[in-house]
Amino acid sequence: MSWYANSEKSCDTSVVLSSRVRLARNVSGIPMGERMSDEQARDICDRAGAVFTGFDRIDFDRLDRATAQSYAEEHLVSAEFASSTRPHTLYKNEDGDVYVMVCEEDHFRIQSITPGYSVRVAYERAAGAANAVGEAFPIAFDPELGYLTHCPTNLGTAMRASVMMFLPAMTRRGGMPQLSRQLAKLGMTVRGMYGEGSEATGCLYQISNQITLGISEDETISKLCEIVDFIIAQEQKLRGELASRAQYETADACARAYGTLTHARIMSCREFMDLWVDARLGVAMKDNLDTGIPDNVTLSLLDTALIESQPSVLTLLSGGGEMSPRERDIRRAAILRERLSEKR
Amino acid sequence: MLCEKCGKNEATIRYSEIVNGKKTEMALCADCAKEMGISADPFDGFGDIFGTGSLLSNFFGNALSSPTRRSSAAERRCPVCGASMYEIQKLGKVGCAECYTTFRNELLPTIRRIHGDVKFKGASPASPVNDEAAKKARELDSLRDELSAAIKNEDFEHAAQLRDKIRELEK
Ligand SMILES: [Zn+2]
Ligand SMILES: [Zn+2]
C-alpha cells in the first residue's frame, strides 16, 4: 500500500492528497556526493541494512531504467536518485510509509509519506527512522548549525515538511502566482508536481518549508499547517462559488472528462492530465454537483490512475518491454477504461 | 578549475587582457600569476568567469570577498574530504560535514543569506525525539483505530466526533 492507494483510510483527500516529511542525516568523517568513493557509498548502503531490518532493500544502481523511474513517478524517490549510477539504495518499510534513500546527495534521506493531511504523523514516522540511523552511525551535528548537510540550504533541522495539494479552483482563478509570492515571504515554497516550469499540469502542488535553520521541527510543522489550512479554506471557498455560480457548466466539464477517460482509445499523457483534473474535481464535489460519475470511482481510484498513467509505471504494468509513445497512449486508454468504468 | 598555464595548481586568479579590441581571459594559479607579474585582486569577479555550478553558487558569491581571510582560505583544504573553499563555492555544496568546521568563517555569511538566523533550534542527536509530536502521533493512531471500530459498528455520531478530533490533532 502506498500514499495514493489509501481506500481503507478514513481521511479526506479532496484537497490534500498526502503529507510528507523528509529528514537528511550524514555520517561524520565520510565525504558526501561526488567526493564519496563508490566503496564508501556501498559500505553505507550495506551497513544501513542492519538498521532497517524488515525493510525491503532496493539497490538502485542495479535496477533497469523503467523500474528506477517508476519510483520517481510514484513520488517515492527524487528524480536525481532514480537516475544516478553511483551505488545508492532505497529501504522501504512494509507499511509503505517510510522510505529511506541511502547515498542520495546526503548519506541518508529519510522520508515518511502518509495519505491525506497528516504532517505530524509523517514527522513521527520519519523521526523514528532517523533516530534508528542515529543509533547506528555517528551523525554529523553542530550545536550552532544543527544537522550538517551536503547543501547549506538544509542545515538546522534538515527537515523538509510538505503536503501535496489539489488546487483546481485556485489554479483556474489565476491565484497561483500570487500564492507563490506570498509563500516566499513566509519562508515557504510551492512547486507544481507535474509539468515543466510555470506550466504546471494536474493542478497538483507541493507546499513545503524553505527555511530549516533557526526554527524547530514543531514550529516548522505548525507554520506549514497554518498556511495549508488557509489554502484549503480558499480552495473550498472557490469550489463553493463554482457550485453556486456555474453549477451546470462545472458538472458538465466534470462529466465530459469522466466520459472521455472511460471511452477513449488513445490517450496522451497531456490530455489525460487535463481530464483527470476535471474528473477529480467532480468526485471531490460530488455532494454539490450532479456529474453522474459512479460511486465506485473514488478519489483514491483516480489518484492510482494518475500514477499508473505515468510513462514508466505504465511500461512496467504492460510487462516492462520497450514501448513507443503511441503504444503507451493506446495502453493508457485501455487501463483507464478498465480501472475507471462503472462497477456495480 | 586548474590553472590554464601550468595545468597543475588550482586556479585562483582571473586574468583578462584586451588585445586588438578582443578580450581574452585566463584562469591562473597564484604561482603562475606571480611569474607573469600579475598582481590582480585574486577574488575580483571570481564568481562570474568560472560559470555557476548550480543556482546556489550565487549564494556563495561573496563568501571569499573579505580581504583578511582571502589568501588562507584559498589554499586551505578540508582535512577529511580535501575540498577547497573554491570547490565548495563552485558546486554550492560542501564536500563533507567537516567542511563546515574548516571553512566556518567563510560559510557563515552564506548560511545567513539563506536562513537569516543561525541559531539552531530543534531536536538533536542527544535528545532526538520530539516528545510532543510523538505523543500526538500515538494519540492519532489510537483515535484512527477507534474511528474504524465506530464505523464498523455504525455508531456514526461517535465516528463524527472522532473525525473532528483527528482533524484537530492532525493540524
Ligand atoms: Zn599555474
Ligand atoms: Zn570536507
CSV table of N, CA, C and O in Angstrom, one decimal, chain A residues 79-159:
chain,number,residue,atom,x,y,z
A,79,ALA,N,14.0,12.5,-8.5
A,79,ALA,CA,14.4,12.2,-9.9
A,79,ALA,C,15.9,12.0,-10.0
A,79,ALA,O,16.4,11.1,-10.7
A,80,GLU,N,16.7,12.7,-9.2
A,80,GLU,CA,18.2,12.5,-9.2
A,80,GLU,C,18.5,11.1,-8.7
A,80,GLU,O,19.4,10.5,-9.2
A,81,PHE,N,17.8,10.7,-7.6
A,81,PHE,CA,18.1,9.4,-7.0
A,81,PHE,C,17.8,8.3,-8.1
A,81,PHE,O,18.5,7.3,-8.2
A,82,ALA,N,16.7,8.5,-8.8
A,82,ALA,CA,16.2,7.5,-9.8
A,82,ALA,C,17.2,7.3,-10.9
A,82,ALA,O,17.4,6.2,-11.5
A,83,SER,N,17.9,8.4,-11.3
A,83,SER,CA,18.8,8.4,-12.5
A,83,SER,C,20.3,8.2,-12.1
A,83,SER,O,21.1,8.0,-13.1
A,84,SER,N,20.7,8.3,-10.9
A,84,SER,CA,22.1,8.2,-10.6
A,84,SER,C,22.6,6.8,-10.9
A,84,SER,O,21.9,5.9,-10.8
A,85,THR,N,23.9,6.8,-11.2
A,85,THR,CA,24.5,5.5,-11.5
A,85,THR,C,25.5,5.0,-10.4
A,85,THR,O,26.0,4.0,-10.4
A,86,ARG,N,25.7,5.9,-9.4
A,86,ARG,CA,26.5,5.6,-8.2
A,86,ARG,C,25.8,4.5,-7.4
A,86,ARG,O,24.6,4.4,-7.5
A,87,PRO,N,26.6,3.9,-6.5
A,87,PRO,CA,25.9,3.0,-5.6
A,87,PRO,C,24.9,3.7,-4.7
A,87,PRO,O,25.3,4.7,-4.0
A,88,HIS,N,23.6,3.4,-4.7
A,88,HIS,CA,22.6,4.0,-3.9
A,88,HIS,C,21.4,3.1,-3.7
A,88,HIS,O,21.1,2.4,-4.7
A,89,THR,N,20.9,3.1,-2.5
A,89,THR,CA,19.9,2.1,-2.1
A,89,THR,C,18.7,2.7,-1.5
A,89,THR,O,18.8,3.7,-0.8
A,90,LEU,N,17.6,2.1,-1.8
A,90,LEU,CA,16.3,2.6,-1.1
A,90,LEU,C,15.9,1.5,-0.2
A,90,LEU,O,15.9,0.3,-0.5
A,91,TYR,N,15.6,1.9,1.1
A,91,TYR,CA,15.0,0.9,2.0
A,91,TYR,C,13.5,1.4,2.2
A,91,TYR,O,13.3,2.6,2.5
A,92,LYS,N,12.6,0.5,2.1
A,92,LYS,CA,11.2,0.9,2.3
A,92,LYS,C,10.5,-0.1,3.2
A,92,LYS,O,10.8,-1.3,3.2
A,93,ASN,N,9.7,0.4,4.1
A,93,ASN,CA,9.1,-0.4,5.1
A,93,ASN,C,7.9,-1.2,4.6
A,93,ASN,O,7.4,-0.8,3.5
A,94,GLU,N,7.4,-2.1,5.3
A,94,GLU,CA,6.3,-3.0,4.9
A,94,GLU,C,5.0,-2.2,4.7
A,94,GLU,O,4.3,-2.5,3.8
A,95,ASP,N,4.8,-1.2,5.6
A,95,ASP,CA,3.6,-0.5,5.5
A,95,ASP,C,3.6,0.5,4.3
A,95,ASP,O,2.5,1.1,4.0
A,96,GLY,N,4.7,0.7,3.7
A,96,GLY,CA,4.8,1.6,2.6
A,96,GLY,C,4.6,3.1,3.0
A,96,GLY,O,4.2,3.9,2.2
A,97,ASP,N,5.0,3.4,4.2
A,97,ASP,CA,5.0,4.9,4.5
A,97,ASP,C,6.4,5.4,5.0
A,97,ASP,O,6.5,6.6,5.2
A,98,VAL,N,7.4,4.6,5.0
A,98,VAL,CA,8.7,5.1,5.3
A,98,VAL,C,9.7,4.6,4.2
A,98,VAL,O,9.7,3.4,3.9
A,99,TYR,N,10.4,5.6,3.6
A,99,TYR,CA,11.3,5.3,2.5
A,99,TYR,C,12.6,6.0,2.9
A,99,TYR,O,12.7,7.2,3.1
A,100,VAL,N,13.7,5.2,2.8
A,100,VAL,CA,15.0,5.8,3.2
A,100,VAL,C,15.9,5.7,2.0
A,100,VAL,O,16.2,4.6,1.5
A,101,MET,N,16.3,6.9,1.4
A,101,MET,CA,17.2,6.9,0.3
A,101,MET,C,18.6,7.0,0.9
A,101,MET,O,18.9,7.9,1.7
A,102,VAL,N,19.5,6.0,0.6
A,102,VAL,CA,20.8,6.0,1.1
A,102,VAL,C,21.8,6.4,0.0
A,102,VAL,O,21.7,5.8,-1.1
A,103,CYS,N,22.6,7.3,0.3
A,103,CYS,CA,23.6,7.9,-0.6
A,103,CYS,C,22.9,8.6,-1.8
A,103,CYS,O,23.2,8.4,-2.9
A,104,GLU,N,21.9,9.4,-1.4
A,104,GLU,CA,21.4,10.4,-2.4
A,104,GLU,C,22.4,11.6,-2.2
A,104,GLU,O,23.6,11.3,-2.1
A,105,GLU,N,22.0,12.8,-2.2
A,105,GLU,CA,23.1,13.8,-2.0
A,105,GLU,C,23.6,13.8,-0.6
A,105,GLU,O,24.7,14.1,-0.3
A,106,ASP,N,22.7,13.6,0.3
A,106,ASP,CA,23.1,13.3,1.7
A,106,ASP,C,23.2,11.8,1.9
A,106,ASP,O,22.6,11.0,1.1
A,107,HIS,N,23.9,11.4,2.9
A,107,HIS,CA,24.1,9.9,3.2
A,107,HIS,C,22.7,9.3,3.4
A,107,HIS,O,22.4,8.2,2.9
A,108,PHE,N,21.9,9.9,4.2
A,108,PHE,CA,20.5,9.4,4.4
A,108,PHE,C,19.5,10.5,4.2
A,108,PHE,O,19.6,11.6,4.7
A,109,ARG,N,18.5,10.1,3.4
A,109,ARG,CA,17.3,11.0,3.2
A,109,ARG,C,16.1,10.1,3.7
A,109,ARG,O,15.7,9.2,3.0
A,110,ILE,N,15.7,10.4,4.9
A,110,ILE,CA,14.6,9.6,5.5
A,110,ILE,C,13.3,10.3,5.3
A,110,ILE,O,13.1,11.4,5.7
A,111,GLN,N,12.4,9.6,4.6
A,111,GLN,CA,11.1,10.2,4.2
A,111,GLN,C,10.0,9.4,4.8
A,111,GLN,O,10.0,8.1,4.8
A,112,SER,N,8.9,10.0,5.3
A,112,SER,CA,7.7,9.3,5.5
A,112,SER,C,6.6,10.0,4.7
A,112,SER,O,6.5,11.2,4.7
A,113,ILE,N,5.8,9.2,4.0
A,113,ILE,CA,4.7,9.7,3.2
A,113,ILE,C,3.4,9.1,3.7
A,113,ILE,O,3.3,7.9,3.8
A,114,THR,N,2.5,10.0,4.1
A,114,THR,CA,1.3,9.4,4.7
A,114,THR,C,0.1,10.0,3.9
A,114,THR,O,0.2,11.2,3.4
A,115,PRO,N,-1.0,9.3,3.8
A,115,PRO,CA,-2.1,9.8,3.0
A,115,PRO,C,-2.9,10.9,3.7
A,115,PRO,O,-2.9,11.0,4.9
A,116,GLY,N,-3.4,11.8,2.9
A,116,GLY,CA,-4.2,12.9,3.5
A,116,GLY,C,-3.4,14.0,4.2
A,116,GLY,O,-2.2,14.1,4.0
A,117,TYR,N,-4.0,14.7,5.0
A,117,TYR,CA,-3.4,15.8,5.8
A,117,TYR,C,-3.0,15.3,7.1
A,117,TYR,O,-3.7,15.3,8.1
A,118,SER,N,-1.7,14.9,7.2
A,118,SER,CA,-1.3,14.2,8.4
A,118,SER,C,0.2,14.4,8.6
A,118,SER,O,1.0,13.5,8.8
A,119,VAL,N,0.6,15.7,8.6
A,119,VAL,CA,2.0,16.0,8.6
A,119,VAL,C,2.7,15.5,9.9
A,119,VAL,O,3.8,15.0,9.9
A,120,ARG,N,2.0,15.6,11.0
A,120,ARG,CA,2.6,15.2,12.3
A,120,ARG,C,2.9,13.7,12.4
A,120,ARG,O,3.9,13.3,12.9
A,121,VAL,N,1.9,13.0,11.8
A,121,VAL,CA,2.1,11.5,11.8
A,121,VAL,C,3.4,11.2,10.9
A,121,VAL,O,4.2,10.4,11.3
A,122,ALA,N,3.4,11.9,9.7
A,122,ALA,CA,4.6,11.7,8.9
A,122,ALA,C,5.9,12.0,9.6
A,122,ALA,O,6.9,11.3,9.5
A,123,TYR,N,5.9,13.1,10.4
A,123,TYR,CA,7.1,13.5,11.1
A,123,TYR,C,7.5,12.5,12.1
A,123,TYR,O,8.6,12.1,12.2
A,124,GLU,N,6.5,12.0,12.8
A,124,GLU,CA,6.8,10.9,13.8
A,124,GLU,C,7.4,9.7,13.2
A,124,GLU,O,8.4,9.2,13.7
A,125,ARG,N,6.9,9.3,12.1
A,125,ARG,CA,7.4,8.1,11.4
A,125,ARG,C,8.9,8.3,11.0
A,125,ARG,O,9.8,7.5,11.1
A,126,ALA,N,9.1,9.5,10.3
A,126,ALA,CA,10.4,9.8,9.8
A,126,ALA,C,11.4,10.0,11.0
A,126,ALA,O,12.5,9.5,10.9
A,127,ALA,N,11.0,10.7,12.0
A,127,ALA,CA,11.9,10.9,13.2
A,127,ALA,C,12.3,9.5,13.8
A,127,ALA,O,13.4,9.4,14.2
A,128,GLY,N,11.3,8.6,13.9
A,128,GLY,CA,11.6,7.3,14.4
A,128,GLY,C,12.8,6.6,13.6
A,128,GLY,O,13.7,6.1,14.2
A,129,ALA,N,12.6,6.7,12.3
A,129,ALA,CA,13.7,6.0,11.4
A,129,ALA,C,15.0,6.8,11.5
A,129,ALA,O,16.1,6.2,11.5
A,130,ALA,N,14.9,8.1,11.6
A,130,ALA,CA,16.1,8.9,11.8
A,130,ALA,C,16.8,8.6,13.1
A,130,ALA,O,18.1,8.6,13.1
A,131,ASN,N,16.1,8.4,14.1
A,131,ASN,CA,16.7,8.0,15.4
A,131,ASN,C,17.4,6.7,15.3
A,131,ASN,O,18.5,6.5,15.9
A,132,ALA,N,16.8,5.8,14.6
A,132,ALA,CA,17.5,4.5,14.4
A,132,ALA,C,18.8,4.6,13.7
A,132,ALA,O,19.8,4.0,14.0
A,133,VAL,N,18.8,5.5,12.7
A,133,VAL,CA,20.1,5.8,12.0
A,133,VAL,C,21.1,6.4,12.9
A,133,VAL,O,22.3,6.0,12.9
A,134,GLY,N,20.6,7.3,13.8
A,134,GLY,CA,21.5,7.9,14.8
A,134,GLY,C,22.1,7.0,15.8
A,134,GLY,O,23.2,7.2,16.3
A,135,GLU,N,21.4,5.9,16.1
A,135,GLU,CA,21.9,4.9,17.0
A,135,GLU,C,23.0,4.1,16.3
A,135,GLU,O,23.9,3.5,17.0
A,136,ALA,N,23.0,3.9,15.0
A,136,ALA,CA,23.9,3.0,14.3
A,136,ALA,C,25.1,3.8,13.7
A,136,ALA,O,26.2,3.2,13.5
A,137,PHE,N,24.9,5.1,13.5
A,137,PHE,CA,26.0,5.8,12.8
A,137,PHE,C,26.3,7.1,13.6
A,137,PHE,O,25.4,7.7,14.2
A,138,PRO,N,27.6,7.5,13.6
A,138,PRO,CA,27.9,8.9,14.2
A,138,PRO,C,27.4,9.9,13.3
A,138,PRO,O,27.8,10.1,12.2
A,139,ILE,N,26.4,10.7,13.8
A,139,ILE,CA,25.7,11.7,12.9
A,139,ILE,C,26.4,13.0,13.0
A,139,ILE,O,26.7,13.5,14.0
A,140,ALA,N,26.6,13.6,11.8
A,140,ALA,CA,27.3,15.0,11.7
A,140,ALA,C,26.3,16.0,12.3
A,140,ALA,O,25.3,16.2,11.7
A,141,PHE,N,26.7,16.6,13.4
A,141,PHE,CA,25.8,17.6,14.0
A,141,PHE,C,26.7,18.7,14.7
A,141,PHE,O,27.7,18.4,15.2
A,142,ASP,N,26.2,19.9,14.6
A,142,ASP,CA,26.9,21.0,15.2
A,142,ASP,C,25.9,21.8,16.0
A,142,ASP,O,24.8,22.1,15.5
A,143,PRO,N,26.3,22.2,17.3
A,143,PRO,CA,25.3,22.8,18.1
A,143,PRO,C,24.8,24.1,17.6
A,143,PRO,O,23.6,24.5,17.9
A,144,GLU,N,25.5,24.8,16.7
A,144,GLU,CA,25.1,26.1,16.2
A,144,GLU,C,24.4,25.9,14.8
A,144,GLU,O,23.4,26.6,14.5
A,145,LEU,N,24.9,24.9,14.0
A,145,LEU,CA,24.3,24.8,12.7
A,145,LEU,C,23.3,23.6,12.5
A,145,LEU,O,22.7,23.4,11.5
A,146,GLY,N,23.2,22.8,13.6
A,146,GLY,CA,22.3,21.7,13.5
A,146,GLY,C,22.8,20.5,12.8
A,146,GLY,O,24.1,20.3,12.7
A,147,TYR,N,22.0,19.8,12.1
A,147,TYR,CA,22.4,18.6,11.3
A,147,TYR,C,23.2,19.2,10.1
A,147,TYR,O,22.7,20.1,9.4
A,148,LEU,N,24.4,18.6,9.9
A,148,LEU,CA,25.2,19.1,8.8
A,148,LEU,C,24.9,18.4,7.5
A,148,LEU,O,24.9,17.2,7.4
A,149,THR,N,24.5,19.2,6.5
A,149,THR,CA,24.0,18.6,5.2
A,149,THR,C,24.9,19.0,4.0
A,149,THR,O,25.7,19.9,4.1
A,150,HIS,N,24.8,18.2,3.0
A,150,HIS,CA,25.6,18.4,1.8
A,150,HIS,C,25.4,19.9,1.3
A,150,HIS,O,26.3,20.6,0.9
A,151,CYS,N,24.1,20.3,1.3
A,151,CYS,CA,23.8,21.6,0.8
A,151,CYS,C,23.4,22.5,2.0
A,151,CYS,O,22.6,22.1,2.8
A,152,PRO,N,24.0,23.7,2.1
A,152,PRO,CA,23.7,24.5,3.3
A,152,PRO,C,22.3,24.9,3.4
A,152,PRO,O,21.8,25.4,4.4
A,153,THR,N,21.5,24.8,2.3
A,153,THR,CA,20.1,25.2,2.4
A,153,THR,C,19.3,24.2,3.4
A,153,THR,O,18.2,24.6,3.8
A,154,ASN,N,19.9,23.1,3.7
A,154,ASN,CA,19.2,22.1,4.5
A,154,ASN,C,19.7,22.1,6.0
A,154,ASN,O,19.2,21.3,6.8
A,155,LEU,N,20.7,22.9,6.3
A,155,LEU,CA,21.2,22.9,7.7
A,155,LEU,C,20.1,23.1,8.7
A,155,LEU,O,19.1,23.6,8.4
A,156,GLY,N,20.4,22.8,10.0
A,156,GLY,CA,19.5,23.0,11.0
A,156,GLY,C,18.7,21.7,11.3
A,156,GLY,O,19.3,20.7,11.6
A,157,THR,N,17.4,21.8,11.2
A,157,THR,CA,16.6,20.5,11.4
A,157,THR,C,16.8,19.6,10.2
A,157,THR,O,16.5,18.4,10.3
A,158,ALA,N,17.3,20.1,9.1
A,158,ALA,CA,17.5,19.2,7.9
A,158,ALA,C,16.2,18.6,7.5
A,158,ALA,O,16.1,17.5,6.9
A,159,MET,N,15.1,19.3,7.8
A,159,MET,CA,13.8,18.7,7.6
A,159,MET,C,13.0,19.5,6.5
A,159,MET,O,13.0,20.7,6.5
